[in-house]
Amino acid sequence: MINLNTEELTAIFRKYGLKLTTQRLAIFKLIISRKDHPTTEQIYEALKSDYPTISLGTIYKTLHLLQELGLIQELGFSEGKIRYDPNLEPHINMVCTKCGQVNDYEPKSLKPLWKDMVSKLNFEPTGQRIDLYYICDKCKKKE
Amino acid sequence: MINLNTEELTAIFRKYGLKLTTQRLAIFKLIISRKDHPTTEQIYEALKSDYPTISLGTIYKTLHLLQELGLIQELGFSEGKIRYDPNLEPHINMVCTKCGQVNDYEPKSLKPLWKDMVSKLNFEPTGQRIDLYYICDKCKKKE
DNA sequence: TTTCTTGCAAACACTTTGCATGCGG
DNA sequence: CCGCATGCAAAGTGTTTGCAAGAAA
C-alpha cells in the first residue's frame, strides 16, 4: 500500500510540472482509504456530495494519471469495468463471481511464499495481480 | 488446461439442450489451441478466412456460453478488452505492460507452492487469476 | 500571468440485444 | 419439422477526447 502524505504527493506532482488540485487530492485520498478497489462510478458517487461539480471525466483522467505516476494500478474485470487499486504489493483480490465485489486480503503468510515463487521464475516481474474467485457471504445467503 | 475432445464437448452441449454448431466448435478449438488468451477481435481475425460469414456477435455469445459452462474463463484487462483463457488451473499470465500481449507460463514449481499458499487461507476459492507484469522482448528492443 | 486542469458534451470502442433467417437434432 | 443459433444492425455501457472557462503556481 502506498503511504504518502499530502506533502509527498505535492512533491511528486511538482517534479512533473503537474498541479495538485482539490479534485485530484480528493480522488487520491478516497482511493487509498478503500480496500474494495472502487470503479470510477463508485468514486464519483462517493465524492459528489462533497464536490458537487466533479465530473466523471476528471475522475478518469486523474486515475489514469495516478497510474502513470506509478501510484496505483488499474485492474480490468470481465464485467467490463476498471477498478483502481492503490496496493502495489503482492496481495490477494478476493472477487465475488456473483456480484463482482472485490476486497483486499493480505494474509501474513503470502509475501514470503510469493517471493519464493517469483524467485524461481526466469524473469523479474515489474508487478503482479492475484485474484481469487469465491462467492461472498451476501450472495451465498441469497441462494 | 481443459482437454476435451469433440465427443465430450458434444455430450456437455446435449446435456443442456444446446447445439454444437460449426461456429461453436471452431471457436472452441481455436481457444484451446492458443496460449495467448486472444481477444474477440483476434479470434474473429483468425477464423474469418475459414468461416467467412462468422460474426463478432456469435463469437461473443459462444465465448460467454463456454464460460457459463465452466470451460473457459473471461479475463478483463485495463485496455478495456476481454481475453479468453481455457486454462482454469493455477498458472501465470505474463502480461506485457507496453503492448498488452499475454502469454501463459506454467513453471512446474508453481502448483505445489500455490496449493500451499491457498491451504493457508480461511476459505476455499472457486478459481484464480495470476498475472505477472513485465516488458516483453519485442518492446524492450523498441526502447 | 501563464500554464495546466476542469467540466461538459460529443466521439469512441467494446459488448450486448433483438429479430428474421438458417441450421442441427 | 421444431427449436435453438446465426448474422446483421441497432442499442447500450464504459471510457476517451476536445475545447472553452477556471484555477493553481
CSV table of N, CA and C in Angstrom, one decimal, chain B residues 93-141:
chain,number,residue,atom,x,y,z
B,93,ASN,N,-0.2,-15.7,-16.0
B,93,ASN,CA,-0.4,-14.9,-17.2
B,93,ASN,C,0.7,-13.8,-17.2
B,94,MET,N,1.6,-13.9,-18.2
B,94,MET,CA,2.6,-12.9,-18.3
B,94,MET,C,2.1,-11.8,-19.2
B,95,VAL,N,2.0,-10.6,-18.6
B,95,VAL,CA,1.3,-9.5,-19.3
B,95,VAL,C,2.3,-8.4,-19.6
B,96,CYS,N,2.6,-8.1,-20.8
B,96,CYS,CA,3.5,-7.0,-21.2
B,96,CYS,C,2.8,-5.7,-21.0
B,97,THR,N,3.4,-4.9,-20.2
B,97,THR,CA,2.7,-3.6,-19.8
B,97,THR,C,2.8,-2.6,-20.9
B,98,LYS,N,3.6,-2.8,-22.0
B,98,LYS,CA,3.7,-1.9,-23.1
B,98,LYS,C,2.7,-2.3,-24.2
B,99,CYS,N,2.7,-3.5,-24.6
B,99,CYS,CA,1.9,-3.8,-25.8
B,99,CYS,C,0.6,-4.6,-25.4
B,100,GLY,N,0.5,-5.1,-24.2
B,100,GLY,CA,-0.6,-5.8,-23.7
B,100,GLY,C,-0.7,-7.3,-24.0
B,101,GLN,N,0.3,-7.8,-24.8
B,101,GLN,CA,0.4,-9.2,-25.1
B,101,GLN,C,0.4,-10.1,-23.8
B,102,VAL,N,-0.3,-11.2,-23.9
B,102,VAL,CA,-0.4,-12.1,-22.8
B,102,VAL,C,0.2,-13.4,-23.2
B,103,ASN,N,0.9,-14.1,-22.3
B,103,ASN,CA,1.3,-15.5,-22.6
B,103,ASN,C,1.3,-16.3,-21.3
B,104,ASP,N,0.8,-17.5,-21.5
B,104,ASP,CA,0.8,-18.4,-20.3
B,104,ASP,C,2.2,-18.8,-19.9
B,105,TYR,N,2.4,-19.0,-18.7
B,105,TYR,CA,3.7,-19.5,-18.2
B,105,TYR,C,3.3,-20.5,-17.1
B,106,GLU,N,3.8,-21.7,-17.2
B,106,GLU,CA,3.5,-22.8,-16.2
B,106,GLU,C,4.7,-23.4,-15.7
B,107,PRO,N,5.4,-22.8,-14.8
B,107,PRO,CA,6.6,-23.4,-14.2
B,107,PRO,C,6.1,-24.6,-13.3
B,108,LYS,N,6.8,-25.7,-13.4
B,108,LYS,CA,6.5,-26.8,-12.6
B,108,LYS,C,6.4,-26.5,-11.1
B,109,SER,N,7.2,-25.5,-10.7
B,109,SER,CA,7.2,-25.2,-9.3
B,109,SER,C,6.0,-24.5,-8.7
B,110,LEU,N,5.2,-24.0,-9.7
B,110,LEU,CA,4.1,-23.2,-9.3
B,110,LEU,C,3.0,-23.9,-8.5
B,111,LYS,N,2.5,-25.0,-9.0
B,111,LYS,CA,1.3,-25.6,-8.4
B,111,LYS,C,1.5,-26.0,-7.0
B,112,PRO,N,2.6,-26.7,-6.6
B,112,PRO,CA,2.7,-27.1,-5.2
B,112,PRO,C,2.8,-25.8,-4.3
B,113,LEU,N,3.5,-24.8,-4.7
B,113,LEU,CA,3.6,-23.6,-3.9
B,113,LEU,C,2.2,-22.9,-3.8
B,114,TRP,N,1.5,-22.9,-4.9
B,114,TRP,CA,0.2,-22.3,-4.9
B,114,TRP,C,-0.8,-23.0,-4.0
B,115,LYS,N,-0.8,-24.3,-4.1
B,115,LYS,CA,-1.6,-25.2,-3.2
B,115,LYS,C,-1.3,-24.8,-1.7
B,116,ASP,N,0.0,-24.8,-1.4
B,116,ASP,CA,0.4,-24.5,-0.1
B,116,ASP,C,-0.1,-23.1,0.4
B,117,MET,N,0.0,-22.1,-0.5
B,117,MET,CA,-0.5,-20.8,-0.2
B,117,MET,C,-2.0,-20.8,0.0
B,118,VAL,N,-2.7,-21.4,-0.8
B,118,VAL,CA,-4.2,-21.4,-0.7
B,118,VAL,C,-4.7,-22.1,0.5
B,119,SER,N,-3.9,-23.2,0.9
B,119,SER,CA,-4.3,-24.0,2.0
B,119,SER,C,-4.2,-23.2,3.3
B,120,LYS,N,-3.5,-22.1,3.3
B,120,LYS,CA,-3.3,-21.3,4.5
B,120,LYS,C,-4.4,-20.2,4.6
B,121,LEU,N,-5.2,-20.1,3.6
B,121,LEU,CA,-6.3,-19.1,3.6
B,121,LEU,C,-7.5,-19.7,4.4
B,122,ASN,N,-8.4,-18.9,4.8
B,122,ASN,CA,-9.5,-19.4,5.6
B,122,ASN,C,-10.8,-19.5,4.7
B,123,PHE,N,-10.6,-19.7,3.5
B,123,PHE,CA,-11.8,-20.0,2.6
B,123,PHE,C,-11.3,-20.8,1.4
B,124,GLU,N,-12.2,-21.4,0.7
B,124,GLU,CA,-11.9,-22.2,-0.5
B,124,GLU,C,-12.3,-21.5,-1.7
B,125,PRO,N,-11.3,-21.0,-2.5
B,125,PRO,CA,-11.6,-20.3,-3.7
B,125,PRO,C,-12.2,-21.2,-4.8
B,126,THR,N,-13.0,-20.7,-5.7
B,126,THR,CA,-13.5,-21.4,-6.8
B,126,THR,C,-12.7,-21.3,-8.1
B,127,GLY,N,-11.6,-20.5,-8.0
B,127,GLY,CA,-10.8,-20.3,-9.2
B,127,GLY,C,-9.8,-19.2,-8.8
B,128,GLN,N,-8.9,-18.9,-9.8
B,128,GLN,CA,-7.9,-17.9,-9.5
B,128,GLN,C,-7.4,-17.3,-10.8
B,129,ARG,N,-6.7,-16.2,-10.7
B,129,ARG,CA,-6.1,-15.5,-11.8
B,129,ARG,C,-4.8,-14.9,-11.3
B,130,ILE,N,-3.7,-15.2,-11.9
B,130,ILE,CA,-2.4,-14.7,-11.5
B,130,ILE,C,-1.7,-14.1,-12.7
B,131,ASP,N,-1.6,-12.7,-12.6
B,131,ASP,CA,-0.9,-12.0,-13.7
B,131,ASP,C,0.5,-11.5,-13.2
B,132,LEU,N,1.5,-11.7,-14.0
B,132,LEU,CA,2.7,-11.0,-13.7
B,132,LEU,C,3.0,-10.0,-14.8
B,133,TYR,N,3.4,-8.8,-14.4
B,133,TYR,CA,3.6,-7.7,-15.4
B,133,TYR,C,5.1,-7.7,-15.7
B,134,TYR,N,5.4,-7.5,-16.9
B,134,TYR,CA,6.8,-7.4,-17.4
B,134,TYR,C,6.8,-6.6,-18.7
B,135,ILE,N,8.0,-6.5,-19.3
B,135,ILE,CA,8.1,-5.9,-20.6
B,135,ILE,C,8.7,-6.9,-21.5
B,136,CYS,N,7.9,-7.3,-22.5
B,136,CYS,CA,8.3,-8.4,-23.4
B,136,CYS,C,9.5,-8.0,-24.3
B,137,ASP,N,10.2,-9.0,-24.8
B,137,ASP,CA,11.4,-8.8,-25.6
B,137,ASP,C,11.2,-7.8,-26.7
B,138,LYS,N,10.1,-8.0,-27.5
B,138,LYS,CA,9.9,-7.0,-28.6
B,138,LYS,C,9.8,-5.6,-28.1
B,139,CYS,N,9.1,-5.3,-27.0
B,139,CYS,CA,9.0,-4.0,-26.5
B,139,CYS,C,10.3,-3.5,-26.0
B,140,LYS,N,11.1,-4.4,-25.4
B,140,LYS,CA,12.4,-4.0,-24.9
B,140,LYS,C,13.3,-3.5,-26.0
B,141,LYS,N,13.3,-4.2,-27.1
B,141,LYS,CA,14.1,-3.8,-28.2
B,141,LYS,C,13.7,-2.5,-28.8
